[in-house]
Structures are given as structure tokens and as C-alpha cells.
């Protein structure tokens, strides 16, 4: 338990055991499931729960924060199970607890956990008085599910933002701020989890305009106090698909030939001082390549031709770009083939469908090519 203000306490937990988030995304630095107690003179609210498996630590944190008092309200900002798993356990511990949720969350609460009754359904602008402390609700659908909302405490100028402004990485020691430390994991979290919902993030920004915010309490990662400007600027930029200069090279390779071309491209970019990152989609999760797609303005994709098609790990990566509505990017393709030169042409078709600017017709290299023959010099110089 960590005291954030006189009336707000952090009661979340760190998960350093899970290695893959949502069954998809690696967690090299763990993840936190954040939950908060808000104490008024007459009532206590718990904002969200944590993932199942952390019951003992979670309830011990709450006991430390609430003392002898019972939890009166459980505010459910988001129903994804990493935050909602212990709803039934909270109701079992405090049978009189009133759940507070959006209308769309109510059937999910019963569907997931068989919990019904004593639920206040809130809409935009509704308030709950905890006794000198108020909670106001702001509907933020599709950030990241349809039922999501944020909860604002005006007396503490604190927004409980759900997944928005969150990041991967367990918390250690000081749980407030640390933007530079968490920046890359914030981009990876955004690109992997929230990236599809840029327009919902922009709608949330509009809704929060004019709200005095001194503290952001999201469901993952640090609490933001001194670095709110940096965090919101990054989320704003990512949700507008606004990149910085650089190249994300993502490739798959069957026998090392397309890898050879990727290495040659990387060496050329390095010699020109152009920022880049290289991702082998056969040996690493696309999670990291998606991070760098959201970071850089150019995507270079390499694929051999396989079954007269794009190589499967690369095809899956490309599908993920479309699913995230990635836009405002330059694109070029490269690859290797033995007898059927199909992959580069097909990658270009995908890029065109996604509205990318194709800056080169592509470089399919035929069998027997060497790294020295992969001529990216002219193409790379246009990116300088
Ligand atoms: Fe961290 Fe969308 O749940």
C-alpha cells in the first residue's frame, strides 16, 4: 500500500510471474495491476480490482489502506479480467458493497462473475459523494473496451484513467513518475494493446479538456504527477499516428537470405546516421516491431516468397498493422525468392491498401545474391 494523498492510496500489485500478456505480448519487466482506495469521511471506494491469483496481497493492501472500515463502493472502470477478476471476491468479502459501473459493464459483470444486484449504473457527469470527497464519471468507450469509463476526483485533481496512459513494467520502489525509464514500455503497451483505438484516445482527450489534472492513476505502470505533460504528449502523438524519423525493419527469413538483406539495409542506415531498429519476426514476438512502427516514420518489411505468398510470420505482422489502422508511414519491401517472385509485390499491395507511401518499388533478391549485392544505398539516402 502506498499513500498518494490524504484520501487516495495505491493498493495494486506487481505481476513478475506472467511472461506473456493477453497470451500474446512478452513481459520482460513484468506488469502492474493498479487499484486504488479513495477515502471520504463517510464512505470508501475501491477503484478496480486486480488479476486473480493476487487475492492475499490485494486484500492485505486494502486492509492497510482502509483500516477497520468496510469498502462501500467498488468502481469498475474496465471489465478486462486483468482488472475485474476479483469482483466476486470483493462482493464476498463485503456483501453490502455497491458496484458502480457503466451500463455496458453490467451484463459483463454478471456474465463473467455471476455478480448482480446492488449496482449503480452511471453515465457521463454522474457523481458519488464519499463525504468531502467526490467521484465523477466520464464515459470513455473503446478505451479500451466498449464499457470503459474514467473516474475523476476533483478535490484531489486525480483521474483514474483505466488503461489510458498505462504502460508495461512492474513497479519498484517509487511508484510515481519515471517517464524516461518507462517510455519504451509505454510505446510498446500502447502499440500492442490500445493502438487500434487512436480515435477513442483522441475523443478522451477532448472529454478531459478543461479538467484540472494533477495526478493520473492508470491501471498499469506508474502514477503520473510531475510528468503528466510528457505522458499525455506521447499518448496524443501516438494516437494521431505521428512518428519520428527512423526505420523499423521487420523481416522473416527461412534460410538466412532475407536476413542478409535486412542486415545490409541496417548497415546502410547506420552509416548514414538514420535511426533504425531490426526485428526478426521468426525469433521474436511482433510486439517489439509494433512498438517501433509506432515510433518511426518508415516501415521496411522483408519476406521470402513462401507457397507463392508472403512468409507466414511476416503476413501476420502485416495483418497486425492493418488491425491497428497504422497510417502516415513510408514503406518499402524487400525479400528473397528462388523461382517465384511474389512476396514483394504482395507486400506492396498490402501497403497500398493501408494507405502507406510506397517510396520504392521494392527489392526482391534472386537466389545466390550476396549481402554486398543488396544495394540499399540510393534508397537509404532518401531517408536521410
Ligand atoms: Fe489492462 Fe484493457 O485491460
Tab-separated table of C-alpha atoms and ligand atoms in Angstrom:
chain	number	residue	atom	x	y	z
A	1	UNK	CA	0.000	0.000	0.000
A	2	UNK	CA	1.288	3.466	-0.822
A	3	UNK	CA	-0.311	6.695	0.300
A	4	UNK	CA	-0.708	9.106	-2.631
A	5	UNK	CA	-2.725	11.827	-0.888
A	6	UNK	CA	-4.556	12.049	2.404
A	7	UNK	CA	-7.534	10.333	0.789
A	8	UNK	CA	-6.040	8.226	-2.052
A	9	UNK	CA	-3.992	5.076	-1.596
A	10	UNK	CA	-2.419	2.696	-4.098
A	11	UNK	CA	-3.436	-0.918	-3.396
A	12	UNK	CA	-2.313	-2.594	-6.640
A	13	UNK	CA	0.111	-5.462	-7.178
A	14	UNK	CA	3.079	-6.361	-9.371
A	15	UNK	CA	2.998	-9.424	-11.592
A	16	UNK	CA	6.523	-10.682	-12.212
A	17	UNK	CA	5.404	-14.262	-12.902
A	18	UNK	CA	3.387	-13.801	-16.081
A	19	UNK	CA	5.633	-13.871	-19.133
A	20	UNK	CA	3.028	-13.250	-21.864
A	21	UNK	CA	0.295	-10.608	-21.501
A	22	UNK	CA	-3.061	-11.403	-23.163
A	23	UNK	CA	-1.374	-14.637	-24.297
A	24	UNK	CA	0.463	-12.554	-26.894
A	25	UNK	CA	2.813	-9.888	-25.597
A	26	UNK	CA	6.099	-10.593	-23.762
A	27	UNK	CA	6.648	-9.033	-20.350
A	28	UNK	CA	10.420	-8.769	-19.887
A	29	UNK	CA	9.934	-6.330	-16.993
A	30	UNK	CA	6.623	-7.655	-15.614
A	31	UNK	CA	3.424	-5.645	-15.323
A	32	UNK	CA	1.449	-3.998	-12.529
A	33	UNK	CA	-2.298	-4.215	-11.986
A	34	UNK	CA	-3.194	-0.941	-10.308
A	35	UNK	CA	-6.057	-0.437	-7.933
A	36	UNK	CA	-6.811	2.455	-5.586
A	37	UNK	CA	-8.698	3.220	-2.403
A	38	UNK	CA	-10.405	6.609	-2.153
A	39	UNK	CA	-11.461	7.509	1.373
A	40	UNK	CA	-14.105	10.063	2.217
A	41	UNK	CA	-15.394	10.969	5.674
A	42	UNK	CA	-18.390	8.674	5.351
A	43	UNK	CA	-17.662	6.203	2.519
A	44	UNK	CA	-14.754	4.317	0.985
A	45	UNK	CA	-14.454	3.467	-2.711
A	46	UNK	CA	-12.196	0.891	-4.308
A	47	UNK	CA	-11.289	1.694	-7.916
A	48	UNK	CA	-10.948	-1.519	-9.957
A	49	UNK	CA	-9.530	-4.821	-8.718
A	50	UNK	CA	-6.512	-6.843	-9.901
A	51	UNK	CA	-5.919	-10.119	-11.715
A	52	UNK	CA	-6.844	-13.381	-9.990
A	53	UNK	CA	-4.015	-15.019	-8.086
A	54	UNK	CA	-3.106	-11.927	-6.076
A	55	UNK	CA	-6.005	-12.095	-3.589
A	56	UNK	CA	-3.899	-12.241	-0.418
A	57	UNK	CA	-1.659	-9.302	-1.314
A	58	UNK	CA	-4.565	-7.266	-2.691
A	59	UNK	CA	-6.808	-7.655	0.351
A	60	UNK	CA	-3.843	-7.045	2.681
A	61	UNK	CA	-3.157	-3.773	0.840
A	62	UNK	CA	-6.822	-2.768	1.139
A	63	UNK	CA	-6.849	-3.606	4.849
A	64	UNK	CA	-3.807	-1.409	5.356
A	65	UNK	CA	-5.441	1.444	3.443
A	66	UNK	CA	-8.997	1.172	4.800
A	67	UNK	CA	-8.237	0.058	8.334
A	68	UNK	CA	-11.311	-1.231	10.113
A	69	UNK	CA	-13.700	0.369	7.631
A	70	UNK	CA	-15.541	-1.676	5.001
A	71	UNK	CA	-15.382	-0.879	1.295
A	72	UNK	CA	-18.693	0.816	0.402
A	73	UNK	CA	-18.266	1.174	-3.368
A	74	UNK	CA	-16.377	-0.807	-5.985
A	75	UNK	CA	-15.942	1.391	-9.051
A	76	UNK	CA	-15.434	-0.716	-12.172
A	77	UNK	CA	-13.741	1.430	-14.798
A	78	UNK	CA	-12.888	-1.504	-17.057
A	79	UNK	CA	-14.018	-5.120	-17.293
A	80	UNK	CA	-10.969	-6.773	-18.885
A	81	UNK	CA	-10.091	-9.586	-16.473
A	82	UNK	CA	-6.684	-8.167	-15.509
A	83	UNK	CA	-8.701	-5.552	-13.583
A	84	UNK	CA	-12.043	-7.215	-12.898
A	85	UNK	CA	-11.054	-10.741	-11.799
A	86	UNK	CA	-11.652	-10.128	-8.110
A	87	UNK	CA	-15.105	-8.504	-8.329
A	88	UNK	CA	-16.786	-11.604	-6.904
A	89	UNK	CA	-14.145	-11.827	-4.159
A	90	UNK	CA	-14.785	-8.183	-3.195
A	91	UNK	CA	-18.541	-8.816	-3.081
A	92	UNK	CA	-17.934	-11.943	-0.978
A	93	UNK	CA	-15.789	-10.002	1.491
A	94	UNK	CA	-18.128	-7.007	1.737
A	95	UNK	CA	-21.636	-8.298	0.812
A	96	UNK	CA	-23.106	-4.790	1.062
A	97	UNK	CA	-20.602	-3.257	-1.360
A	98	UNK	CA	-22.287	-1.252	-4.127
A	99	UNK	CA	-20.821	-1.736	-7.570
A	100	UNK	CA	-20.511	1.369	-9.749
A	101	UNK	CA	-20.196	0.812	-13.484
A	102	UNK	CA	-21.317	1.921	-16.924
A	103	UNK	CA	-24.450	0.364	-18.428
A	104	UNK	CA	-22.372	-1.745	-20.814
A	105	UNK	CA	-20.352	-3.205	-17.943
A	106	UNK	CA	-23.392	-4.560	-16.075
A	107	UNK	CA	-24.060	-7.645	-18.251
A	108	UNK	CA	-20.322	-8.323	-18.370
A	109	UNK	CA	-20.158	-8.353	-14.549
A	110	UNK	CA	-22.900	-10.964	-14.401
A	111	UNK	CA	-21.584	-12.846	-17.441
A	112	UNK	CA	-18.014	-13.149	-16.201
A	113	UNK	CA	-18.576	-13.462	-12.455
A	114	UNK	CA	-22.261	-14.190	-11.817
A	115	UNK	CA	-22.468	-10.996	-9.752
A	116	UNK	CA	-25.699	-8.970	-9.952
A	117	UNK	CA	-27.740	-6.588	-7.806
A	118	UNK	CA	-26.744	-3.513	-5.823
A	119	UNK	CA	-25.162	-1.909	-8.890
A	120	UNK	CA	-25.319	1.827	-9.623
A	121	UNK	CA	-25.222	2.398	-13.357
A	122	UNK	CA	-23.527	5.715	-14.076
A	123	UNK	CA	-23.328	7.959	-17.109
A	124	UNK	CA	-21.264	10.987	-18.077
A	125	UNK	CA	-21.120	13.569	-15.305
A	126	UNK	CA	-22.753	11.467	-12.572
A	127	UNK	CA	-21.260	11.903	-9.096
A	128	UNK	CA	-20.908	9.914	-5.906
A	129	UNK	CA	-20.246	11.712	-2.630
A	130	UNK	CA	-17.888	9.873	-0.278
A	131	UNK	CA	-18.137	12.601	2.367
A	132	UNK	CA	-15.956	15.561	1.457
A	133	UNK	CA	-14.567	13.648	-1.500
A	134	UNK	CA	-16.405	13.296	-4.814
A	135	UNK	CA	-16.106	10.803	-7.636
A	136	UNK	CA	-17.289	11.951	-11.082
A	137	UNK	CA	-17.608	9.576	-14.008
A	138	UNK	CA	-16.568	10.130	-17.600
A	139	UNK	CA	-17.553	7.595	-20.244
A	140	UNK	CA	-14.596	6.687	-22.482
A	141	UNK	CA	-15.877	3.862	-24.701
A	142	UNK	CA	-13.359	1.761	-26.637
A	143	UNK	CA	-10.531	2.812	-24.418
A	144	UNK	CA	-10.084	0.016	-24.392
A	145	UNK	CA	-13.404	-1.873	-24.410
A	146	UNK	CA	-16.932	-0.538	-25.017
A	147	UNK	CA	-17.803	-0.358	-21.306
A	148	UNK	CA	-14.768	1.648	-20.216
A	149	UNK	CA	-15.047	4.829	-18.201
A	150	UNK	CA	-12.750	7.062	-16.188
A	151	UNK	CA	-13.318	8.305	-12.652
A	152	UNK	CA	-12.306	11.801	-11.579
A	153	UNK	CA	-11.794	13.088	-8.066
A	154	UNK	CA	-11.969	16.909	-8.205
A	155	UNK	CA	-10.791	17.505	-4.622
A	156	UNK	CA	-7.501	15.744	-5.460
A	157	UNK	CA	-7.473	16.689	-9.177
A	158	UNK	CA	-6.914	12.990	-9.823
A	159	UNK	CA	-8.105	10.988	-12.824
A	160	UNK	CA	-8.384	7.215	-12.590
A	161	UNK	CA	-7.865	6.625	-16.269
A	162	UNK	CA	-8.157	2.868	-16.806
A	163	UNK	CA	-5.754	1.537	-19.434
A	164	UNK	CA	-5.166	5.026	-20.854
A	165	UNK	CA	-1.713	6.416	-20.026
A	166	UNK	CA	-0.654	2.973	-18.831
A	167	UNK	CA	2.460	1.004	-19.644
A	168	UNK	CA	4.117	-2.376	-19.211
A	169	UNK	CA	6.677	-2.841	-16.457
A	170	UNK	CA	6.247	-3.798	-12.809
A	171	UNK	CA	6.687	-1.011	-10.262
A	172	UNK	CA	9.633	-0.953	-7.928
A	173	UNK	CA	10.331	1.418	-5.069
A	174	UNK	CA	8.992	4.803	-6.060
A	175	UNK	CA	5.732	4.218	-7.910
A	176	UNK	CA	5.313	7.849	-9.022
A	177	UNK	CA	6.700	9.096	-12.364
A	178	UNK	CA	9.772	7.754	-14.199
A	179	UNK	CA	8.878	8.683	-17.772
A	180	UNK	CA	12.295	8.058	-19.348
A	181	UNK	CA	12.575	4.677	-17.643
A	182	UNK	CA	9.131	3.536	-18.819
A	183	UNK	CA	8.937	5.379	-22.176
A	184	UNK	CA	9.707	2.405	-24.442
A	185	UNK	CA	7.404	0.103	-22.494
A	186	UNK	CA	4.680	2.739	-22.757
A	187	UNK	CA	5.036	2.829	-26.542
A	188	UNK	CA	5.028	-0.971	-26.668
A	189	UNK	CA	1.971	-1.168	-24.401
A	190	UNK	CA	0.137	1.442	-26.448
A	191	UNK	CA	1.024	-0.111	-29.817
A	192	UNK	CA	0.222	-3.663	-28.691
A	193	UNK	CA	-2.920	-3.108	-26.631
A	194	UNK	CA	-4.521	0.253	-27.368
A	195	UNK	CA	-3.046	1.019	-30.813
A	196	UNK	CA	-6.262	0.239	-32.704
A	197	UNK	CA	-8.186	2.831	-30.727
A	198	UNK	CA	-6.394	6.080	-31.584
A	199	UNK	CA	-9.672	7.861	-32.318
A	200	UNK	CA	-11.031	6.809	-28.892
A	201	UNK	CA	-7.891	8.222	-27.241
A	202	UNK	CA	-8.422	11.479	-29.113
A	203	UNK	CA	-12.093	11.524	-28.017
A	204	UNK	CA	-10.942	11.033	-24.405
A	205	UNK	CA	-8.524	13.959	-24.746
A	206	UNK	CA	-11.451	16.137	-25.878
A	207	UNK	CA	-13.549	14.948	-22.967
A	208	UNK	CA	-10.760	15.713	-20.477
A	209	UNK	CA	-10.068	19.172	-21.914
A	210	UNK	CA	-10.644	21.756	-19.201
A	211	UNK	CA	-10.376	19.187	-16.388
A	212	UNK	CA	-7.707	20.128	-13.849
A	213	UNK	CA	-5.436	17.082	-13.579
A	214	UNK	CA	-2.563	16.910	-11.090
A	215	UNK	CA	-2.366	13.137	-10.953
A	216	UNK	CA	-3.066	10.294	-13.407
A	217	UNK	CA	-3.754	6.917	-11.830
A	218	UNK	CA	-3.918	4.373	-14.639
A	219	UNK	CA	-4.363	0.621	-14.356
A	220	UNK	CA	-0.799	-0.256	-15.415
A	221	UNK	CA	2.536	1.361	-14.627
A	222	UNK	CA	3.448	4.397	-12.537
A	223	UNK	CA	1.195	7.100	-11.176
A	224	UNK	CA	1.930	10.284	-13.100
A	225	UNK	CA	2.307	13.550	-11.224
A	226	UNK	CA	5.298	15.632	-12.324
A	227	UNK	CA	5.475	14.099	-15.817
A	228	UNK	CA	1.837	14.412	-16.871
A	229	UNK	CA	2.804	16.706	-19.763
A	230	UNK	CA	5.305	14.184	-21.163
A	231	UNK	CA	2.917	11.233	-20.824
A	232	UNK	CA	-0.096	12.971	-22.345
A	233	UNK	CA	2.049	14.404	-25.175
A	234	UNK	CA	3.303	10.908	-26.024
A	235	UNK	CA	-0.213	9.403	-25.928
A	236	UNK	CA	-1.513	12.282	-28.025
A	237	UNK	CA	1.250	11.778	-30.591
A	238	UNK	CA	0.813	8.002	-30.762
A	239	UNK	CA	-2.963	8.220	-31.071
A	240	UNK	CA	-2.529	10.614	-34.015
A	241	UNK	CA	-0.017	8.148	-35.561
A	242	UNK	CA	2.565	10.901	-35.573
A	243	UNK	CA	6.049	9.326	-35.905
A	244	UNK	CA	9.628	10.468	-35.523
A	245	UNK	CA	12.314	9.943	-38.137
A	246	UNK	CA	13.623	6.402	-38.360
A	247	UNK	CA	13.123	2.982	-39.890
A	248	UNK	CA	11.512	-0.103	-38.410
A	249	UNK	CA	12.961	-3.084	-40.284
A	250	UNK	CA	10.826	-6.182	-39.747
A	251	UNK	CA	11.577	-9.374	-41.610
A	252	UNK	CA	11.255	-13.133	-41.646
A	253	UNK	CA	13.828	-15.455	-43.142
A	254	UNK	CA	13.773	-19.195	-43.927
A	255	UNK	CA	17.447	-19.842	-44.674
A	256	UNK	CA	19.113	-16.543	-43.789
A	257	UNK	CA	18.835	-14.880	-47.193
A	258	UNK	CA	16.185	-12.244	-46.395
A	259	UNK	CA	18.073	-11.763	-43.093
A	260	UNK	CA	21.156	-10.978	-45.138
A	261	UNK	CA	19.260	-8.247	-46.985
A	262	UNK	CA	17.924	-6.846	-43.670
A	263	UNK	CA	21.475	-6.683	-42.298
A	264	UNK	CA	22.672	-4.904	-45.413
A	265	UNK	CA	19.876	-2.325	-45.094
A	266	UNK	CA	20.668	-1.809	-41.394
A	267	UNK	CA	24.357	-1.238	-42.173
A	268	UNK	CA	23.451	1.338	-44.800
A	269	UNK	CA	21.156	3.214	-42.383
A	270	UNK	CA	23.812	3.072	-39.686
A	271	UNK	CA	26.436	4.550	-41.997
A	272	UNK	CA	24.062	7.437	-42.735
A	273	UNK	CA	23.189	8.016	-39.067
A	274	UNK	CA	19.499	7.256	-39.620
A	275	UNK	CA	17.766	5.800	-36.519
A	276	UNK	CA	16.549	2.245	-37.080
A	277	UNK	CA	15.578	-0.982	-35.319
A	278	UNK	CA	15.743	-4.512	-36.743
A	279	UNK	CA	13.232	-7.208	-35.820
A	280	UNK	CA	13.415	-10.857	-36.823
A	281	UNK	CA	9.772	-11.928	-36.840
A	282	UNK	CA	10.725	-15.623	-36.770
A	283	UNK	CA	12.560	-15.467	-33.467
A	284	UNK	CA	10.901	-12.619	-31.591
A	285	UNK	CA	7.364	-11.553	-30.854
A	286	UNK	CA	5.978	-8.886	-33.222
A	287	UNK	CA	5.297	-6.905	-30.038
A	288	UNK	CA	8.649	-5.124	-30.348
A	289	UNK	CA	8.279	-4.414	-34.073
A	290	UNK	CA	4.830	-2.863	-33.440
A	291	UNK	CA	6.460	-0.621	-30.833
A	292	UNK	CA	8.921	0.653	-33.443
A	293	UNK	CA	6.234	1.005	-36.103
A	294	UNK	CA	4.527	3.464	-33.759
A	295	UNK	CA	7.861	5.160	-33.121
A	296	UNK	CA	9.334	5.579	-36.619
A	297	UNK	CA	8.073	7.114	-39.858
A	298	UNK	CA	9.278	4.333	-42.206
A	299	UNK	CA	8.476	0.635	-42.252
A	300	UNK	CA	10.777	-1.702	-44.220
A	301	UNK	CA	9.405	-5.211	-44.479
A	302	UNK	CA	11.344	-8.231	-45.703
A	303	UNK	CA	9.839	-11.555	-46.689
A	304	UNK	CA	10.785	-14.554	-48.763
A	305	UNK	CA	8.165	-15.911	-51.113
A	306	UNK	CA	6.557	-18.911	-49.421
A	307	UNK	CA	3.827	-21.029	-51.051
A	308	UNK	CA	3.649	-18.221	-53.617
A	309	UNK	CA	2.636	-15.920	-50.789
A	310	UNK	CA	4.077	-13.690	-48.061
A	311	UNK	CA	6.008	-15.730	-45.476
A	312	UNK	CA	3.528	-16.505	-42.618
A	313	UNK	CA	5.221	-14.609	-39.714
A	314	UNK	CA	5.510	-11.562	-41.945
A	315	UNK	CA	1.914	-11.902	-43.154
A	316	UNK	CA	0.774	-11.988	-39.536
A	317	UNK	CA	2.807	-8.844	-38.758
A	318	UNK	CA	1.291	-7.045	-41.760
A	319	UNK	CA	-2.193	-8.085	-40.649
A	320	UNK	CA	-1.432	-6.511	-37.253
A	321	UNK	CA	-0.527	-3.193	-38.900
A	322	UNK	CA	-3.910	-3.124	-40.635
A	323	UNK	CA	-5.691	-4.103	-37.429
A	324	UNK	CA	-4.091	-1.099	-35.713
A	325	UNK	CA	-5.083	1.285	-38.515
A	326	UNK	CA	-1.441	2.401	-38.769
A	327	UNK	CA	-1.199	5.448	-41.029
A	328	UNK	CA	1.155	8.259	-42.079
A	329	UNK	CA	4.027	5.889	-42.825
A	330	UNK	CA	6.538	5.461	-45.637
A	331	UNK	CA	7.017	1.877	-46.762
A	332	UNK	CA	9.231	-0.344	-48.825
A	333	UNK	CA	9.602	-4.076	-49.173
A	334	UNK	CA	12.452	-6.443	-49.828
A	335	UNK	CA	12.833	-10.184	-49.893
A	336	UNK	CA	14.347	-13.239	-51.479
A	337	UNK	CA	12.993	-15.861	-53.817
A	338	UNK	CA	14.095	-18.950	-55.698
A	339	UNK	CA	11.663	-19.347	-58.559
A	340	UNK	CA	8.516	-17.346	-57.729
A	341	UNK	CA	8.995	-13.633	-57.133
A	342	UNK	CA	5.726	-12.874	-55.332
A	343	UNK	CA	6.289	-11.585	-51.791
A	344	UNK	CA	7.499	-8.043	-52.549
A	345	UNK	CA	4.642	-7.421	-54.967
A	346	UNK	CA	2.124	-8.732	-52.431
A	347	UNK	CA	3.638	-6.659	-49.598
A	348	UNK	CA	3.293	-3.574	-51.778
A	349	UNK	CA	-0.372	-4.411	-52.382
A	350	UNK	CA	-0.925	-4.637	-48.612
A	351	UNK	CA	0.915	-1.352	-48.042
A	352	UNK	CA	-1.120	0.359	-50.722
A	353	UNK	CA	-4.359	-0.918	-49.164
A	354	UNK	CA	-3.244	0.553	-45.821
A	355	UNK	CA	-2.528	3.920	-47.441
A	356	UNK	CA	1.239	3.885	-46.862
A	357	UNK	CA	3.513	5.926	-49.103
A	358	UNK	CA	5.478	3.349	-51.083
A	359	UNK	CA	8.858	5.019	-51.550
A	360	UNK	CA	10.485	2.277	-53.616
A	361	UNK	CA	9.049	-0.401	-55.919
A	362	UNK	CA	10.754	-2.953	-53.670
A	363	UNK	CA	13.815	-5.151	-53.796
A	364	UNK	CA	13.282	-8.834	-54.480
A	365	UNK	CA	16.646	-10.590	-54.494
A	366	UNK	CA	17.032	-13.785	-56.505
A	367	UNK	CA	18.801	-16.899	-55.264
A	368	UNK	CA	22.552	-16.659	-54.961
A	369	UNK	CA	22.689	-12.966	-54.028
A	370	UNK	CA	25.271	-11.750	-51.568
A	371	UNK	CA	24.990	-9.134	-48.854
A	372	UNK	CA	27.215	-6.834	-50.887
A	373	UNK	CA	24.799	-7.059	-53.820
A	374	UNK	CA	21.864	-5.794	-51.742
A	375	UNK	CA	22.015	-2.260	-52.934
A	376	UNK	CA	20.085	-0.073	-50.499
A	377	UNK	CA	22.438	2.916	-50.896
A	378	UNK	CA	20.240	5.130	-53.037
A	379	UNK	CA	17.030	4.220	-51.204
A	380	UNK	CA	18.605	4.816	-47.779
A	381	UNK	CA	19.968	8.184	-48.831
A	382	UNK	CA	16.394	9.386	-49.500
A	383	UNK	CA	15.609	8.755	-45.824
A	384	UNK	CA	18.387	10.973	-44.513
B	1	LIG	FE1	-5.392	-3.682	-18.656
B	1	LIG	FE2	-7.778	-3.464	-21.181
B	1	LIG	O1	-7.023	-4.083	-19.579
